[in-house]
Amino acid sequence: MEAEADPFVKHLDLTPLDSSFWGDDVNLPFVGFQGDYEGCKVTVATSGKDAIYGTGVDNVGTVSAAMMTFLAIQTLKSVDLVLNAGTCGGFKRKGAEIGDVFVTTGVANHDRRIAIPGFTEWGIGKLEAVAAPNLLKVYPLFKSGICTTGNSLDKTEECDKLMLSNDASVKDMEAAAIAWSCALLSKKVPYLGIKVVTDIVDGDQPTHEEFMKNLGTAAESLQNALPQVLKHVCGRDISDL
């Protein structure tokens, strides 16, 4: 979302990319920014605003996230690491609190329920993130765990069952799709998620109210965390994260 990316883009003084970055069709909604930080070339990509349904709101969810990620990887040609930075819901049963920064260890889906052998596993779609034990040592206040993904802000009882089965610490609407896009190419692109908690999934407040209440605070927390993460990963081998 724009509200998640904007503070970070401004903090790093990144330059907007021309719409041609995404291809010949200028109607694609995706937005990009680029610049240098700690000796690394940093590209920030977001899914932009909706022009299909006439709402003008942020494009959210797995479809736009997967397409945006794949196009960015294809355009950039050489990508050392994809950092999926954004907000999330957290589970108090996993020790999550508002404003916590989570380093994701893997992803799964909780709303692709297909009760057919083989398709059940495909629907859950578990993928591992790159291991980052040294990052967690350097920043001991960061927490870690699996991110479970679905296309709805709220959840059903069936979602609850799958999120528990996925051993999820946090919940979002894009991570599993972005990780899937990273895994498509013959040379898989390393994936790591950095998520900040806006709401407590297994809490007692309505999700949409808690999310909107804490979005600004979480975006600022993300702005503070991401430069720390970039400082750590820049110049390191993936095996040394």
mmCIF file of C-alpha atoms in Angstrom:
data_model
loop_
_atom_site.group_PDB
_atom_site.id
_atom_site.type_symbol
_atom_site.label_atom_id
_atom_site.label_comp_id
_atom_site.label_asym_id
_atom_site.label_seq_id
_atom_site.Cartn_x
_atom_site.Cartn_y
_atom_site.Cartn_z
ATOM 1 C CA MET A 1 0.000 0.000 0.000
ATOM 2 C CA GLU A 2 1.067 3.570 -0.660
ATOM 3 C CA ALA A 3 0.752 4.445 3.032
ATOM 4 C CA GLU A 4 3.197 1.653 3.890
ATOM 5 C CA ALA A 5 5.789 2.545 1.239
ATOM 6 C CA ASP A 6 5.668 6.359 1.269
ATOM 7 C CA PRO A 7 7.563 7.033 4.549
ATOM 8 C CA PHE A 8 10.342 4.636 3.509
ATOM 9 C CA VAL A 9 10.603 6.097 0.000
ATOM 10 C CA LYS A 10 10.914 9.597 1.431
ATOM 11 C CA HIS A 11 13.387 8.504 4.118
ATOM 12 C CA LEU A 12 15.736 7.019 1.511
ATOM 13 C CA ASP A 13 15.069 9.856 -0.958
ATOM 14 C CA LEU A 14 14.284 7.405 -3.749
ATOM 15 C CA THR A 15 13.518 8.617 -7.274
ATOM 16 C CA PRO A 16 10.216 7.730 -9.023
ATOM 17 C CA LEU A 17 10.586 5.390 -11.977
ATOM 18 C CA ASP A 18 8.993 6.216 -15.318
ATOM 19 C CA SER A 19 5.899 4.149 -16.147
ATOM 20 C CA SER A 20 7.846 2.607 -19.054
ATOM 21 C CA PHE A 21 9.777 0.599 -16.434
ATOM 22 C CA TRP A 22 6.795 -1.767 -16.316
ATOM 23 C CA GLY A 23 6.538 -2.250 -20.092
ATOM 24 C CA ASP A 24 4.981 -0.690 -23.156
ATOM 25 C CA ASP A 25 1.451 -0.488 -21.723
ATOM 26 C CA VAL A 26 1.360 2.765 -19.770
ATOM 27 C CA ASN A 27 -1.984 1.816 -18.205
ATOM 28 C CA LEU A 28 -0.374 -0.655 -15.815
ATOM 29 C CA PRO A 29 -1.003 0.648 -12.283
ATOM 30 C CA PHE A 30 2.269 -0.382 -10.685
ATOM 31 C CA VAL A 31 4.553 2.244 -9.183
ATOM 32 C CA GLY A 32 8.303 2.080 -8.664
ATOM 33 C CA PHE A 33 11.088 4.047 -6.989
ATOM 34 C CA GLN A 34 14.842 3.565 -7.126
ATOM 35 C CA GLY A 35 18.040 4.746 -5.497
ATOM 36 C CA ASP A 36 21.193 3.732 -3.657
ATOM 37 C CA TYR A 37 21.547 2.881 0.015
ATOM 38 C CA GLU A 38 24.541 1.417 1.843
ATOM 39 C CA GLY A 39 26.121 0.581 -1.522
ATOM 40 C CA CYS A 40 23.059 -1.321 -2.744
ATOM 41 C CA LYS A 41 20.727 -0.494 -5.601
ATOM 42 C CA VAL A 42 17.285 -0.402 -4.001
ATOM 43 C CA THR A 43 14.040 -0.656 -5.977
ATOM 44 C CA VAL A 44 10.702 -0.177 -4.218
ATOM 45 C CA ALA A 45 7.611 -1.398 -6.072
ATOM 46 C CA THR A 46 3.964 -1.073 -5.116
ATOM 47 C CA SER A 47 0.773 -2.267 -6.794
ATOM 48 C CA GLY A 48 -0.537 1.247 -7.347
ATOM 49 C CA LYS A 49 -4.148 2.375 -7.420
ATOM 50 C CA ASP A 50 -7.230 0.661 -8.854
ATOM 51 C CA ALA A 51 -8.419 1.920 -12.244
ATOM 52 C CA ILE A 52 -10.356 -1.209 -13.245
ATOM 53 C CA TYR A 53 -13.250 -0.986 -10.798
ATOM 54 C CA GLY A 54 -13.294 2.794 -10.556
ATOM 55 C CA THR A 55 -12.543 2.928 -6.823
ATOM 56 C CA GLY A 56 -9.136 4.620 -6.840
ATOM 57 C CA VAL A 57 -8.087 2.651 -3.753
ATOM 58 C CA ASP A 58 -4.810 0.748 -3.368
ATOM 59 C CA ASN A 59 -4.572 -2.507 -5.294
ATOM 60 C CA VAL A 60 -4.247 -5.141 -2.587
ATOM 61 C CA GLY A 61 -4.233 -8.925 -2.465
ATOM 62 C CA THR A 62 -2.439 -11.728 -4.218
ATOM 63 C CA VAL A 63 -3.250 -11.077 -7.907
ATOM 64 C CA SER A 64 -1.722 -7.617 -8.213
ATOM 65 C CA ALA A 65 1.143 -8.526 -5.851
ATOM 66 C CA ALA A 66 2.165 -11.575 -7.899
ATOM 67 C CA MET A 67 1.993 -9.731 -11.204
ATOM 68 C CA MET A 68 3.832 -6.669 -9.908
ATOM 69 C CA THR A 69 6.609 -8.799 -8.400
ATOM 70 C CA PHE A 70 7.092 -10.892 -11.531
ATOM 71 C CA LEU A 71 7.219 -7.858 -13.833
ATOM 72 C CA ALA A 72 9.720 -6.107 -11.557
ATOM 73 C CA ILE A 73 11.986 -9.168 -11.445
ATOM 74 C CA GLN A 74 11.799 -9.566 -15.236
ATOM 75 C CA THR A 75 12.560 -5.887 -15.839
ATOM 76 C CA LEU A 76 15.440 -5.635 -13.375
ATOM 77 C CA LYS A 77 17.050 -8.814 -14.810
ATOM 78 C CA SER A 78 19.353 -9.323 -11.834
ATOM 79 C CA VAL A 79 17.754 -9.354 -8.379
ATOM 80 C CA ASP A 80 19.757 -10.474 -5.342
ATOM 81 C CA LEU A 81 16.892 -10.414 -2.838
ATOM 82 C CA VAL A 82 13.191 -9.550 -2.726
ATOM 83 C CA LEU A 83 12.163 -7.955 0.565
ATOM 84 C CA ASN A 84 8.412 -8.055 1.064
ATOM 85 C CA ALA A 85 7.970 -5.130 3.446
ATOM 86 C CA GLY A 86 4.560 -4.207 4.776
ATOM 87 C CA THR A 87 2.003 -4.446 7.523
ATOM 88 C CA CYS A 88 0.260 -7.522 8.876
ATOM 89 C CA GLY A 89 -2.034 -8.920 11.492
ATOM 90 C CA GLY A 90 -0.333 -10.722 14.359
ATOM 91 C CA PHE A 91 -1.380 -13.583 16.606
ATOM 92 C CA LYS A 92 -1.230 -13.004 20.339
ATOM 93 C CA ARG A 93 -0.873 -16.770 20.775
ATOM 94 C CA LYS A 94 2.500 -16.312 19.054
ATOM 95 C CA GLY A 95 3.448 -13.331 21.205
ATOM 96 C CA ALA A 96 2.638 -10.640 18.633
ATOM 97 C CA GLU A 97 1.911 -7.090 19.767
ATOM 98 C CA ILE A 98 1.006 -3.910 17.870
ATOM 99 C CA GLY A 99 4.118 -2.423 16.261
ATOM 100 C CA ASP A 100 6.191 -5.611 16.430
ATOM 101 C CA VAL A 101 8.562 -6.248 13.518
ATOM 102 C CA PHE A 102 8.468 -9.818 12.214
ATOM 103 C CA VAL A 103 11.054 -11.455 9.970
ATOM 104 C CA THR A 104 9.142 -14.154 8.112
ATOM 105 C CA THR A 105 10.574 -17.655 8.015
ATOM 106 C CA GLY A 106 8.087 -18.916 5.429
ATOM 107 C CA VAL A 107 4.687 -18.367 3.830
ATOM 108 C CA ALA A 108 1.454 -20.291 3.276
ATOM 109 C CA ASN A 109 -2.133 -19.615 2.158
ATOM 110 C CA HIS A 110 -5.239 -19.954 4.309
ATOM 111 C CA ASP A 111 -8.075 -19.190 1.877
ATOM 112 C CA ARG A 112 -7.370 -21.602 -0.998
ATOM 113 C CA ARG A 113 -9.421 -24.550 0.198
ATOM 114 C CA ILE A 114 -9.513 -27.348 -2.399
ATOM 115 C CA ALA A 115 -10.459 -30.711 -0.890
ATOM 116 C CA ILE A 116 -8.903 -32.840 -3.653
ATOM 117 C CA PRO A 117 -5.670 -34.824 -3.163
ATOM 118 C CA GLY A 118 -2.720 -32.826 -4.452
ATOM 119 C CA PHE A 119 -4.766 -29.676 -4.839
ATOM 120 C CA THR A 120 -5.057 -29.380 -1.057
ATOM 121 C CA GLU A 121 -1.282 -29.049 -0.768
ATOM 122 C CA TRP A 122 -1.148 -26.724 -3.787
ATOM 123 C CA GLY A 123 -3.777 -24.504 -2.212
ATOM 124 C CA ILE A 124 -1.868 -24.168 1.044
ATOM 125 C CA GLY A 125 1.253 -23.476 -0.995
ATOM 126 C CA LYS A 126 3.931 -23.522 1.692
ATOM 127 C CA LEU A 127 7.250 -21.903 0.755
ATOM 128 C CA GLU A 128 10.299 -21.124 2.860
ATOM 129 C CA ALA A 129 11.899 -17.709 3.108
ATOM 130 C CA VAL A 130 15.668 -17.345 3.178
ATOM 131 C CA ALA A 131 17.090 -17.919 6.642
ATOM 132 C CA ALA A 132 18.228 -14.751 8.429
ATOM 133 C CA PRO A 133 19.625 -15.867 11.804
ATOM 134 C CA ASN A 134 22.287 -13.167 11.892
ATOM 135 C CA LEU A 135 19.714 -10.438 11.272
ATOM 136 C CA LEU A 136 17.767 -11.667 14.293
ATOM 137 C CA LYS A 137 20.937 -11.675 16.387
ATOM 138 C CA VAL A 138 21.825 -8.109 15.416
ATOM 139 C CA TYR A 139 18.272 -6.889 16.075
ATOM 140 C CA PRO A 140 17.007 -9.024 18.970
ATOM 141 C CA LEU A 141 13.744 -7.070 19.251
ATOM 142 C CA PHE A 142 12.691 -8.399 15.839
ATOM 143 C CA LYS A 143 10.500 -11.481 16.062
ATOM 144 C CA SER A 144 10.156 -14.293 13.535
ATOM 145 C CA GLY A 145 7.566 -16.710 12.257
ATOM 146 C CA ILE A 146 5.446 -17.889 9.339
ATOM 147 C CA CYS A 147 3.241 -15.464 7.407
ATOM 148 C CA THR A 148 -0.115 -16.806 6.226
ATOM 149 C CA THR A 149 -1.834 -15.086 3.287
ATOM 150 C CA GLY A 150 -5.446 -14.580 2.243
ATOM 151 C CA ASN A 151 -7.391 -12.161 0.054
ATOM 152 C CA SER A 152 -9.719 -10.917 2.792
ATOM 153 C CA LEU A 153 -9.015 -8.559 5.655
ATOM 154 C CA ASP A 154 -11.347 -10.543 7.908
ATOM 155 C CA LYS A 155 -11.433 -14.307 8.384
ATOM 156 C CA THR A 156 -13.785 -17.268 8.618
ATOM 157 C CA GLU A 157 -13.733 -20.225 10.995
ATOM 158 C CA GLU A 158 -12.160 -22.286 8.203
ATOM 159 C CA CYS A 159 -9.460 -19.621 7.812
ATOM 160 C CA ASP A 160 -8.799 -19.873 11.550
ATOM 161 C CA LYS A 161 -8.299 -23.633 11.274
ATOM 162 C CA LEU A 162 -5.857 -23.313 8.382
ATOM 163 C CA MET A 163 -3.940 -20.437 9.950
ATOM 164 C CA LEU A 164 -3.483 -22.558 13.064
ATOM 165 C CA SER A 165 -2.430 -25.506 10.909
ATOM 166 C CA ASN A 166 0.026 -23.231 9.071
ATOM 167 C CA ASP A 167 1.565 -22.350 12.473
ATOM 168 C CA ALA A 168 1.225 -18.702 11.497
ATOM 169 C CA SER A 169 2.658 -15.882 13.570
ATOM 170 C CA VAL A 170 1.387 -13.154 11.238
ATOM 171 C CA LYS A 171 -1.284 -12.767 8.541
ATOM 172 C CA ASP A 172 -1.295 -10.620 5.405
ATOM 173 C CA MET A 173 -2.771 -10.359 1.895
ATOM 174 C CA GLU A 174 0.316 -10.636 -0.361
ATOM 175 C CA ALA A 175 3.306 -12.552 1.032
ATOM 176 C CA ALA A 176 2.572 -16.023 -0.347
ATOM 177 C CA ALA A 177 1.928 -14.566 -3.801
ATOM 178 C CA ILE A 178 5.176 -12.582 -3.815
ATOM 179 C CA ALA A 179 7.152 -15.618 -2.651
ATOM 180 C CA TRP A 180 5.492 -17.699 -5.404
ATOM 181 C CA SER A 181 6.548 -15.169 -8.052
ATOM 182 C CA CYS A 182 10.113 -15.327 -6.742
ATOM 183 C CA ALA A 183 10.066 -19.121 -7.132
ATOM 184 C CA LEU A 184 8.795 -19.141 -10.739
ATOM 185 C CA LEU A 185 12.099 -18.599 -12.515
ATOM 186 C CA SER A 186 14.621 -21.366 -13.129
ATOM 187 C CA LYS A 187 17.005 -19.410 -10.904
ATOM 188 C CA LYS A 188 14.787 -18.704 -7.919
ATOM 189 C CA VAL A 189 15.014 -15.231 -6.428
ATOM 190 C CA PRO A 190 15.632 -15.255 -2.651
ATOM 191 C CA TYR A 191 12.621 -14.011 -0.693
ATOM 192 C CA LEU A 192 12.368 -12.503 2.791
ATOM 193 C CA GLY A 193 9.438 -10.770 4.476
ATOM 194 C CA ILE A 194 9.655 -7.870 6.937
ATOM 195 C CA LYS A 195 6.236 -7.285 8.493
ATOM 196 C CA VAL A 196 4.962 -4.835 11.114
ATOM 197 C CA VAL A 197 1.854 -5.698 13.140
ATOM 198 C CA THR A 198 -1.168 -3.381 12.822
ATOM 199 C CA ASP A 199 -3.838 -5.589 14.395
ATOM 200 C CA ILE A 200 -4.224 -8.705 16.525
ATOM 201 C CA VAL A 201 -5.930 -11.467 14.516
ATOM 202 C CA ASP A 202 -6.986 -13.465 17.566
ATOM 203 C CA GLY A 203 -7.841 -10.363 19.597
ATOM 204 C CA ASP A 204 -11.182 -8.816 20.542
ATOM 205 C CA GLN A 205 -11.205 -5.692 18.326
ATOM 206 C CA PRO A 206 -12.746 -5.506 14.820
ATOM 207 C CA THR A 207 -9.881 -6.027 12.358
ATOM 208 C CA HIS A 208 -10.699 -3.109 10.046
ATOM 209 C CA GLU A 209 -10.938 -0.646 12.938
ATOM 210 C CA GLU A 210 -7.706 -1.783 14.575
ATOM 211 C CA PHE A 211 -5.902 -1.830 11.210
ATOM 212 C CA MET A 212 -6.863 1.739 10.304
ATOM 213 C CA LYS A 213 -6.112 2.964 13.822
ATOM 214 C CA ASN A 214 -2.559 1.600 13.774
ATOM 215 C CA LEU A 215 -1.607 1.872 10.079
ATOM 216 C CA GLY A 216 0.222 5.176 10.443
ATOM 217 C CA THR A 217 2.174 4.021 13.487
ATOM 218 C CA ALA A 218 3.061 0.736 11.783
ATOM 219 C CA ALA A 219 4.251 2.565 8.655
ATOM 220 C CA GLU A 220 6.610 4.654 10.792
ATOM 221 C CA SER A 221 7.872 1.501 12.510
ATOM 222 C CA LEU A 222 8.463 -0.043 9.105
ATOM 223 C CA GLN A 223 10.354 3.072 8.015
ATOM 224 C CA ASN A 224 12.671 2.651 11.005
ATOM 225 C CA ALA A 225 13.119 -1.110 10.580
ATOM 226 C CA LEU A 226 13.802 -1.270 6.842
ATOM 227 C CA PRO A 227 16.982 0.828 6.797
ATOM 228 C CA GLN A 228 18.305 -1.427 9.570
ATOM 229 C CA VAL A 229 17.480 -4.494 7.493
ATOM 230 C CA LEU A 230 19.047 -3.014 4.360
ATOM 231 C CA LYS A 231 22.183 -2.040 6.253
ATOM 232 C CA HIS A 232 22.474 -5.664 7.364
ATOM 233 C CA VAL A 233 21.788 -7.383 4.030
ATOM 234 C CA CYS A 234 23.707 -5.071 1.682
ATOM 235 C CA GLY A 235 27.023 -6.597 0.676
ATOM 236 C CA ARG A 236 26.272 -9.953 2.342
ATOM 237 C CA ASP A 237 25.824 -13.341 0.750
ATOM 238 C CA ILE A 238 22.361 -14.811 1.158
ATOM 239 C CA SER A 239 23.910 -17.594 3.241
ATOM 240 C CA ASP A 240 25.196 -14.973 5.694
ATOM 241 C CA LEU A 241 21.914 -13.189 6.407
#
